Short mmCIF file of C-alpha atoms in Angstrom, two decimals:
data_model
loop_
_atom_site.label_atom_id
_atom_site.label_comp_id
_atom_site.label_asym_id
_atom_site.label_seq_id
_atom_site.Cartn_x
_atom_site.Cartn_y
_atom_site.Cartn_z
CA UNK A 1 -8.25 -24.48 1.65
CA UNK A 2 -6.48 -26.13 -1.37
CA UNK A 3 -3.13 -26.89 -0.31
CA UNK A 4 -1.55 -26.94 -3.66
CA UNK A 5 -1.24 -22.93 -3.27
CA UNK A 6 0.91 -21.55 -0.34
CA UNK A 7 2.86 -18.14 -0.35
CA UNK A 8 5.89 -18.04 2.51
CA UNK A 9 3.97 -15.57 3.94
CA UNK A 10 0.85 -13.37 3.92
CA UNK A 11 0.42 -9.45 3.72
CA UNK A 12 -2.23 -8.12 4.66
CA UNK A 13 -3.62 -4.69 4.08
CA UNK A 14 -6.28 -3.76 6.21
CA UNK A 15 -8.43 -0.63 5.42
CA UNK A 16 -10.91 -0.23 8.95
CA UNK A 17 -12.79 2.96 7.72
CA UNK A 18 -12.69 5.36 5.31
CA UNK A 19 -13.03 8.32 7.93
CA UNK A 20 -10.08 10.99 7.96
CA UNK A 21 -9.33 14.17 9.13
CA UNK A 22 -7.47 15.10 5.74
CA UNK A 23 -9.28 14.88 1.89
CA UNK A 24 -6.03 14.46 -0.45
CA UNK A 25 -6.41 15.26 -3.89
CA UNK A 26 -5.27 11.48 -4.99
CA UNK A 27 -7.38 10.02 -2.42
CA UNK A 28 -8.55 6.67 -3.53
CA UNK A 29 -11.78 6.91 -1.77
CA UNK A 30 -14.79 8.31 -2.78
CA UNK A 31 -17.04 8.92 0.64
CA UNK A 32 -15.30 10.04 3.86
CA UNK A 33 -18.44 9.56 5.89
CA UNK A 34 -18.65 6.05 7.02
CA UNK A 35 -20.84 3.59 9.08
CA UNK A 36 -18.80 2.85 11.58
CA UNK A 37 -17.72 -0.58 12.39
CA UNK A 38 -15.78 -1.33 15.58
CA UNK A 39 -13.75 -3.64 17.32
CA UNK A 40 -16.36 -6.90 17.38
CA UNK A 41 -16.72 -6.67 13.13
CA UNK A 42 -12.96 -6.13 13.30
CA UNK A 43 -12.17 -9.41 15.75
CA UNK A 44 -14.27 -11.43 12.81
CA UNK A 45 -11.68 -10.33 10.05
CA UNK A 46 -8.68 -10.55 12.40
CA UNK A 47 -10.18 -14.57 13.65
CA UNK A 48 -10.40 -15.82 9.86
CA UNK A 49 -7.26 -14.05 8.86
CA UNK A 50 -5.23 -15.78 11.62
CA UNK A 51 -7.10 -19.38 10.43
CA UNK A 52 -5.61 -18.32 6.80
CA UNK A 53 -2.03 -18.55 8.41
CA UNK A 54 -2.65 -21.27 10.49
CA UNK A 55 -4.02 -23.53 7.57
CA UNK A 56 -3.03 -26.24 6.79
CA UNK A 57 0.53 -25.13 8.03
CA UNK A 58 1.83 -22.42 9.85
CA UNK A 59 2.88 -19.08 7.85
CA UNK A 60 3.88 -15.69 8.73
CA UNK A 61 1.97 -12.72 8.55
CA UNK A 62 1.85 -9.22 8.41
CA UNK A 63 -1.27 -6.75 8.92
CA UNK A 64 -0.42 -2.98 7.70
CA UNK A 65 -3.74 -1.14 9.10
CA UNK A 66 -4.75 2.00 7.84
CA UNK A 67 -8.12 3.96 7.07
CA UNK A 68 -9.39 6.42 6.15
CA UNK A 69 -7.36 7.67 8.79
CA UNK A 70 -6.88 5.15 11.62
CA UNK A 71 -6.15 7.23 14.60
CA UNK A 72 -9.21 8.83 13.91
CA UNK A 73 -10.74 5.92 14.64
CA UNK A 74 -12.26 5.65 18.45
CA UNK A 75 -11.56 1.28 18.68
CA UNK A 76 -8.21 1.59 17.18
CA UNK A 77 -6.49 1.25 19.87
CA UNK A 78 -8.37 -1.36 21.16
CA UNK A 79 -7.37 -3.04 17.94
CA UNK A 80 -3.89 -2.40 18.92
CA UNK A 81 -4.05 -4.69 22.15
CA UNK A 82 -5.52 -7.44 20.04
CA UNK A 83 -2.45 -7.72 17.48
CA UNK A 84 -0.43 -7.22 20.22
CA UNK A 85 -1.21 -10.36 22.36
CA UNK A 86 -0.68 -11.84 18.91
CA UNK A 87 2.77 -11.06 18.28
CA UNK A 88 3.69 -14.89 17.81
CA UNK A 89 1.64 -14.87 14.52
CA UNK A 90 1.82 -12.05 13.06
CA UNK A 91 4.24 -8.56 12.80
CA UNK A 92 2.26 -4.94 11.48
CA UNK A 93 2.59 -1.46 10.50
CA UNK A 94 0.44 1.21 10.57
CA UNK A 95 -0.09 3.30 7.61
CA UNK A 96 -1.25 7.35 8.15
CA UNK A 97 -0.75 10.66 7.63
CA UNK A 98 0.57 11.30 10.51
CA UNK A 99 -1.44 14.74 11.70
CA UNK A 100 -2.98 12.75 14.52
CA UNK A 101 0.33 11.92 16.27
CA UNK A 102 1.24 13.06 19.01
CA UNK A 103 3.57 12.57 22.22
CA UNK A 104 1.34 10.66 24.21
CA UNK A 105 0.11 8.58 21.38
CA UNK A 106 3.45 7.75 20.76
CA UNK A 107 4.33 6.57 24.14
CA UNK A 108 0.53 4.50 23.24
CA UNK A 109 2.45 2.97 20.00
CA UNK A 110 5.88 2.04 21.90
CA UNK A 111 3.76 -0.44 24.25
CA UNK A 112 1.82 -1.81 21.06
CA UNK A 113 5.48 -2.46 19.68
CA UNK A 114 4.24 -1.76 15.82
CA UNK A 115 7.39 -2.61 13.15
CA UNK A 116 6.93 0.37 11.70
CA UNK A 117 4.78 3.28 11.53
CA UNK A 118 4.21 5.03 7.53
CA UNK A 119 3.50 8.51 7.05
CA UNK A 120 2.75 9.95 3.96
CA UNK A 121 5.06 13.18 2.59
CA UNK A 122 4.35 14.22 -0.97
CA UNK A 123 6.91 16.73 -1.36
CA UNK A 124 8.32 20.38 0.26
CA UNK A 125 5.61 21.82 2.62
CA UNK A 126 3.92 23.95 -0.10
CA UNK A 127 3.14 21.20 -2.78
CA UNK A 128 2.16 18.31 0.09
CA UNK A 129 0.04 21.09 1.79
CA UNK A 130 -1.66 21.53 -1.88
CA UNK A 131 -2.17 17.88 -2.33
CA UNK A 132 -2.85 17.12 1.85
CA UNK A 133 -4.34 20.21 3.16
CA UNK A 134 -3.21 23.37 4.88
CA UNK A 135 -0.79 22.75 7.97
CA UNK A 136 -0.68 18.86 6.86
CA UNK A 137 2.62 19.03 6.38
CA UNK A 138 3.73 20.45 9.68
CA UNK A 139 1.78 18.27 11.74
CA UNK A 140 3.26 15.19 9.58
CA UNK A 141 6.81 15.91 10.26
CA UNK A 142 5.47 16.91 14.25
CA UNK A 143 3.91 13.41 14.40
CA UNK A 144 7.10 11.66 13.10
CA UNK A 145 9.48 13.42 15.45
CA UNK A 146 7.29 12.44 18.18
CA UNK A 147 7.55 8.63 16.86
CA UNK A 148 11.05 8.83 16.73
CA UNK A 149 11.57 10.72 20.29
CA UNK A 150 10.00 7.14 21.51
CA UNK A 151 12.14 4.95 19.37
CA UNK A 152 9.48 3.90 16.88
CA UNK A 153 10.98 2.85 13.56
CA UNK A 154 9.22 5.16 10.77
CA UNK A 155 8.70 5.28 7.28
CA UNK A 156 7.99 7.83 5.28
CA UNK A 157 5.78 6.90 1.57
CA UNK A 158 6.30 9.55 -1.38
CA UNK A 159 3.30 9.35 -4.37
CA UNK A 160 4.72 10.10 -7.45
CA UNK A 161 2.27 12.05 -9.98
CA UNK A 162 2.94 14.98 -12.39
CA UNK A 163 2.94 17.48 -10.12
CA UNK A 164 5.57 16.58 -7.07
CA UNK A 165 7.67 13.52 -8.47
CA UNK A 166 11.19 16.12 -9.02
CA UNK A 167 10.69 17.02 -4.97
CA UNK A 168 11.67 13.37 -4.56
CA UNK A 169 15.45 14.20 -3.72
CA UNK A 170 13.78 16.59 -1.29
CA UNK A 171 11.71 14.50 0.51
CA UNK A 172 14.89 12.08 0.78
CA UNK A 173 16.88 14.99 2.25
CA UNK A 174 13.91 15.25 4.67
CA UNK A 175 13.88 11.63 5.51
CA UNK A 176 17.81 11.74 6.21
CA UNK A 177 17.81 14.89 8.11
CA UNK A 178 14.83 13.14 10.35
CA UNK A 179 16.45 9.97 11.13
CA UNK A 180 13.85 7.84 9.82
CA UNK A 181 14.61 4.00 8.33
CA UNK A 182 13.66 4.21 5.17
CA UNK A 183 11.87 6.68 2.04
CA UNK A 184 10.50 4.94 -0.69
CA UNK A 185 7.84 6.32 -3.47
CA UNK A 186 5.40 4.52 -6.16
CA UNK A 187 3.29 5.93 -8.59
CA UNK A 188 -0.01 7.43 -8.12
CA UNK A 189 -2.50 4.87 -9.79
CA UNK A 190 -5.53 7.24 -11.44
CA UNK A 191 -9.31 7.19 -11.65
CA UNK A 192 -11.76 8.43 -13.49
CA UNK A 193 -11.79 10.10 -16.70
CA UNK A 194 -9.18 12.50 -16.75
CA UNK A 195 -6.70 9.43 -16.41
CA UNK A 196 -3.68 11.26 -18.82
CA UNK A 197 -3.65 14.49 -16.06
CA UNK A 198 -3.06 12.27 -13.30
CA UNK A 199 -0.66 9.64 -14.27
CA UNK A 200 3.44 10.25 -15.04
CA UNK A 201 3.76 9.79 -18.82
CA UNK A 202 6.83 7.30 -20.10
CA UNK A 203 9.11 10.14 -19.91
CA UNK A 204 7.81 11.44 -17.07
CA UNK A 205 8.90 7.82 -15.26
CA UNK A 206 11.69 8.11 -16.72
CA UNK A 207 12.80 11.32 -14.99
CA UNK A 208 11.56 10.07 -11.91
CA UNK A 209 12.83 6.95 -11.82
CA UNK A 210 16.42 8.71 -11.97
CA UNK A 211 14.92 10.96 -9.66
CA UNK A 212 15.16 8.59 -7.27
CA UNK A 213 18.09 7.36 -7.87
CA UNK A 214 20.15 10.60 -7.74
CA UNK A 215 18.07 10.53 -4.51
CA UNK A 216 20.15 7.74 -2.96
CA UNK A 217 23.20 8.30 -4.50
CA UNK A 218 23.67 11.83 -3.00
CA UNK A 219 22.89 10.86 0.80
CA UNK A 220 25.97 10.03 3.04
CA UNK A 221 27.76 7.07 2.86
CA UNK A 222 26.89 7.19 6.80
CA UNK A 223 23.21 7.97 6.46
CA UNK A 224 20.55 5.39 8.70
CA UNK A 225 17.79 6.29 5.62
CA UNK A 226 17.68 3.95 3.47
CA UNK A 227 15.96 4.88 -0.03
CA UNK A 228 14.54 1.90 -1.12
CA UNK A 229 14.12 1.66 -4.68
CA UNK A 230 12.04 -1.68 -4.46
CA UNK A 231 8.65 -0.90 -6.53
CA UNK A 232 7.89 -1.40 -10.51
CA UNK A 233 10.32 -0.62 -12.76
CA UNK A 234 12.70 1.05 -10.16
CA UNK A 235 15.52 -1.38 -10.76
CA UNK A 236 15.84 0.11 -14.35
CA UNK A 237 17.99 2.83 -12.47
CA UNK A 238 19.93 0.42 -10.64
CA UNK A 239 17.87 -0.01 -8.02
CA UNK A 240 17.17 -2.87 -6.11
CA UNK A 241 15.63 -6.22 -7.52
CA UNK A 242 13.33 -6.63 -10.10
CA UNK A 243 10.09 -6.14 -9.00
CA UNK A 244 6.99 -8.37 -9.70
CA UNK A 245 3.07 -7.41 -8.38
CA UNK A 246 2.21 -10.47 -5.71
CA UNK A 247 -1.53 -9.05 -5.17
CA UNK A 248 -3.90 -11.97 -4.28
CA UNK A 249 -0.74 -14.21 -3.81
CA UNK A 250 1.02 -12.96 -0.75
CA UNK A 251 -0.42 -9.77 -0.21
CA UNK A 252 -4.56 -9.35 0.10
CA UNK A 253 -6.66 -5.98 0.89
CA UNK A 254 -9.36 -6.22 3.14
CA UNK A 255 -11.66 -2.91 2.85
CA UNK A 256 -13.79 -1.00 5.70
CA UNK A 257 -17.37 -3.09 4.26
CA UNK A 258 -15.59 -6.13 3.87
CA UNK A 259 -14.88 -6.55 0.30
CA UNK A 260 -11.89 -8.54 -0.69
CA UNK A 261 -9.43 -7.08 -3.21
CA UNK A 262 -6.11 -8.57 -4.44
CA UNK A 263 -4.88 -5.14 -3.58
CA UNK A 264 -6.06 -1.56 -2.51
CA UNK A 265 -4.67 -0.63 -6.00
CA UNK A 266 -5.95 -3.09 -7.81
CA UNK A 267 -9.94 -2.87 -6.76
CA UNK A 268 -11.16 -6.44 -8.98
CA UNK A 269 -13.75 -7.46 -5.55
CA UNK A 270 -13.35 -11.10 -4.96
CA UNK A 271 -15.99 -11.45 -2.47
CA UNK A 272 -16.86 -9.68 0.97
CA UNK A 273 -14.86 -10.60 4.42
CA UNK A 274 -17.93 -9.86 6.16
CA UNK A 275 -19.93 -12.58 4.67
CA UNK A 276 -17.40 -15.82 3.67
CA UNK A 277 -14.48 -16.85 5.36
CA UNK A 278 -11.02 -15.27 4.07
CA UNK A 279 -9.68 -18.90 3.37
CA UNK A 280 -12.37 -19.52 0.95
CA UNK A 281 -12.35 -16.58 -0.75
CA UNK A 282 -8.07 -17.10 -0.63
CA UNK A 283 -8.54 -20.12 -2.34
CA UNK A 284 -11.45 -19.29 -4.84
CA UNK A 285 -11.31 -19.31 -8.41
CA UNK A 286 -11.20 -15.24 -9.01
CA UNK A 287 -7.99 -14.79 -6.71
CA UNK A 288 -6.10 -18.21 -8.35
CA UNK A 289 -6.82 -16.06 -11.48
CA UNK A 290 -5.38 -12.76 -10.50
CA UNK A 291 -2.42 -14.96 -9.39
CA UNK A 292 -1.71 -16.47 -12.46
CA UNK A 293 1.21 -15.04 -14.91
CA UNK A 294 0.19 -13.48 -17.87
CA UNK A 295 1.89 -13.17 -21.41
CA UNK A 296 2.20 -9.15 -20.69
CA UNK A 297 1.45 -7.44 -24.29
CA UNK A 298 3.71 -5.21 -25.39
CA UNK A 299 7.07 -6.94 -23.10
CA UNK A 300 7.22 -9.60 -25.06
CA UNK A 301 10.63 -8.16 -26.77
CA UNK A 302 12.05 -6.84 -23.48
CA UNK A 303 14.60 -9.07 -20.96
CA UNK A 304 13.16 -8.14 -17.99
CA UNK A 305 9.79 -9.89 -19.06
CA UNK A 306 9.71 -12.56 -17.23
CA UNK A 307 10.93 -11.30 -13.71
CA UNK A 308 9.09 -8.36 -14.11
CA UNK A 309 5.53 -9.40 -15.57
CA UNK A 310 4.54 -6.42 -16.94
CA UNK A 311 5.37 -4.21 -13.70
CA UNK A 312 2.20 -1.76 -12.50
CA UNK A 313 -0.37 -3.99 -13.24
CA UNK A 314 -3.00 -1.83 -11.32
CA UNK A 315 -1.96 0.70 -13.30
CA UNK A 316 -2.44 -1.22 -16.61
CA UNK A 317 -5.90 -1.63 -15.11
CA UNK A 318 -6.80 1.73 -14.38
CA UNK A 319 -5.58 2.70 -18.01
CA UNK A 320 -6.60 -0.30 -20.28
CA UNK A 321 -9.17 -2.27 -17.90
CA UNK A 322 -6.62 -5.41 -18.57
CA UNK A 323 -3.81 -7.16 -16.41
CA UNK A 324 -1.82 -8.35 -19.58
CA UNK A 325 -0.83 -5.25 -20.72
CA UNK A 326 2.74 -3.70 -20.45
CA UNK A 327 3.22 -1.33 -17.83
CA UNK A 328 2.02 1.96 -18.91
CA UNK A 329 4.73 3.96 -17.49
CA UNK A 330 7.27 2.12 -19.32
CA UNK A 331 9.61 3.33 -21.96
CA UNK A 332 11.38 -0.08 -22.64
CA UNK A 333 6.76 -1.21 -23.35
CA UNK A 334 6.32 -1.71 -26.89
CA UNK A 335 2.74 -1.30 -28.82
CA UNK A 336 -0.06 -2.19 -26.59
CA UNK A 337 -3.80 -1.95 -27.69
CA UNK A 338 -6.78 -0.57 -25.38
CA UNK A 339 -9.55 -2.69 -25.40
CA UNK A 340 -13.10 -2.12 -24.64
CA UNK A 341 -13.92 -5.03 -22.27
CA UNK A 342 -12.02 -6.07 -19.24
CA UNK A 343 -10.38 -9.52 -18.41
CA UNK A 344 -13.08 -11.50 -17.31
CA UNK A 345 -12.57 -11.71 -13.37
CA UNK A 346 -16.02 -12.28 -11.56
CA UNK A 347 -16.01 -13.03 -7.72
CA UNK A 348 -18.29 -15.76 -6.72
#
């Protein structure tokens, strides 16, 4: 591995399978059928991602695993023991939506000693049942009372889109009344053709982003929740820092066949897990070129520009097929164009 190039630490988000129990209307995936790889395929990802951290120096990482669905998943918790005996090198989280969670796999998680678990809430029980499935909701907030009856720190992850993002405040309310560490929401990032139905307009993130932060602002001074106002553009409403996309730098996505993406919202492949090492592919030519700053058309005028860099850029990529173009979403965005032809990024 080049040593020139070396983030403080590594994220890594691991997708084993797309099986689930749930088909979500903004679901990401497009088969829900798998083949069905298992712990020894796993152990080969889990081997060269440790080697990543170890070379040529020591860094920290972090695995968030997810699916699909992972408790769904019949070797998952045989996955569990392995990151467990290797605590020393890396922490992780498990991302889900929560319907599979139950007492006893709770008590399963507090031996595994995860730093968080992340279930999904996309607003009041009616419009997350429409988006999740009937009951979904129920069984989420069942499986997160039964993580936090065993003292499991939980998150709970709200995707914005045109249809839920005012039941923010209420999913915060949720959150608080629950006792869980933290809320936090980004925007759904669309596919396929009908890309305007899908996506919050410029005023639409607008709204939402003050959403949010009437969110915050009306829990008690007293209230364990945080609501973390951490993702692109969010600090426009006096939220937290400015936020800038690391995909391919410090956070990587590996996929259930292998293939290597900067990030599970940003699907540019960049090779397959399965077949070269994850250090080589780390330090290949595609990923040092998704890590690279760009001159972000249409920010060129705005402040923010060059802490920001442009802010969604997956969702720049959905809507222009670019990642130098201004943040769709944004208001402060000047003219942008929409090409025909993609940034050249080609995975060896």
């Amino acid at each position: 591995m080049n040593p020139a190039h070396r983030p403080a630490s590594l994220l890594l988000q691991w997708h084993l399978s797309d099986a689930c129990n749930l088909r979500c209307t903004h679901c990401y995936q497009d088969e829900f059928e798998p083949e069905e790889r298992g712990l020894a395929d796993w152990q080969q990802v889990l081997d060269d991602y440790l080697h990543l951290l170890r070379t040529p120096s020591a860094i920290r990482g972090h695995i968030n695993v997810t699916g699909g669905e992972p408790f769904a998943l019949r070797d998952f918790p045989a996955l569990l023991d392995r990151f467990a005996q290797q605590r020393a090198d890396f922490s992780f989280g498990i991302l889900t939506n929560g319907t599979l969670i139950d007492r006893s796999m709770a008590r399963r998680l507090r031996h595994w000693q995860p730093g968080f678990v992340q279930v999904s809430i996309d607003g009041v029980a009616a419009t997350h049942d429409a988006i999740r499935g009937a009951g979904s909701h129920a069984r989420a907030v069942a499986g997160i009372q039964a993580l936090l009856a065993e003292d499991i720190k939980v998150l709970i992850s709200f995707t914005a889109q045109p249809d839920n993002f005012r039941e923010f405040g209420e999913v915060a309310r949720l959150g608080h009344a629950l006792g869980v560490a933290k809320v936090w929401s980004d925007r759904v990032i669309p596919a396929g053709p009908d890309l305007a139905a899908q996506m919050l307009s410029p005023a639409q993130t607008s709204e939402y982003l003050h959403v949010m932060a009437e969110a915050r602002a009306a829990l008690p001074a007293n209230s364990k929740t945080e609501i973390a106002l951490h993702r692109a553009l969010q600090f426009l409403e006096g939220g937290d820092a400015v936020y800038r996309c690391t995909a391919g730098d410090s956070l990587i996505t590996v996929m259930p066949d292998g293939t290597l993406y900067p990030c599970r919202r940003l699907p540019i492949p960049m090779g397959n897990a399965y077949e070269r090492p994850l250090i080589e592919l780390y330090a290949d030519s595609p990923m040092q070129a998704i890590r690279q700053p760009l001159a972000q058309e249409g920010c060129t005028s705005c402040g923010f520009a060059g802490q920001c860099q442009g802010g969604l850029r997956c969702l720049s990529w959905a809507v222009h097929g670019r990642l130098d173009q201004a943040d769709p979403g944004c208001e402060l965005a000047g003219p942008t164009r929409t090409p025909r032809v993609r940034i050249p990024i080609h995975s060896a």
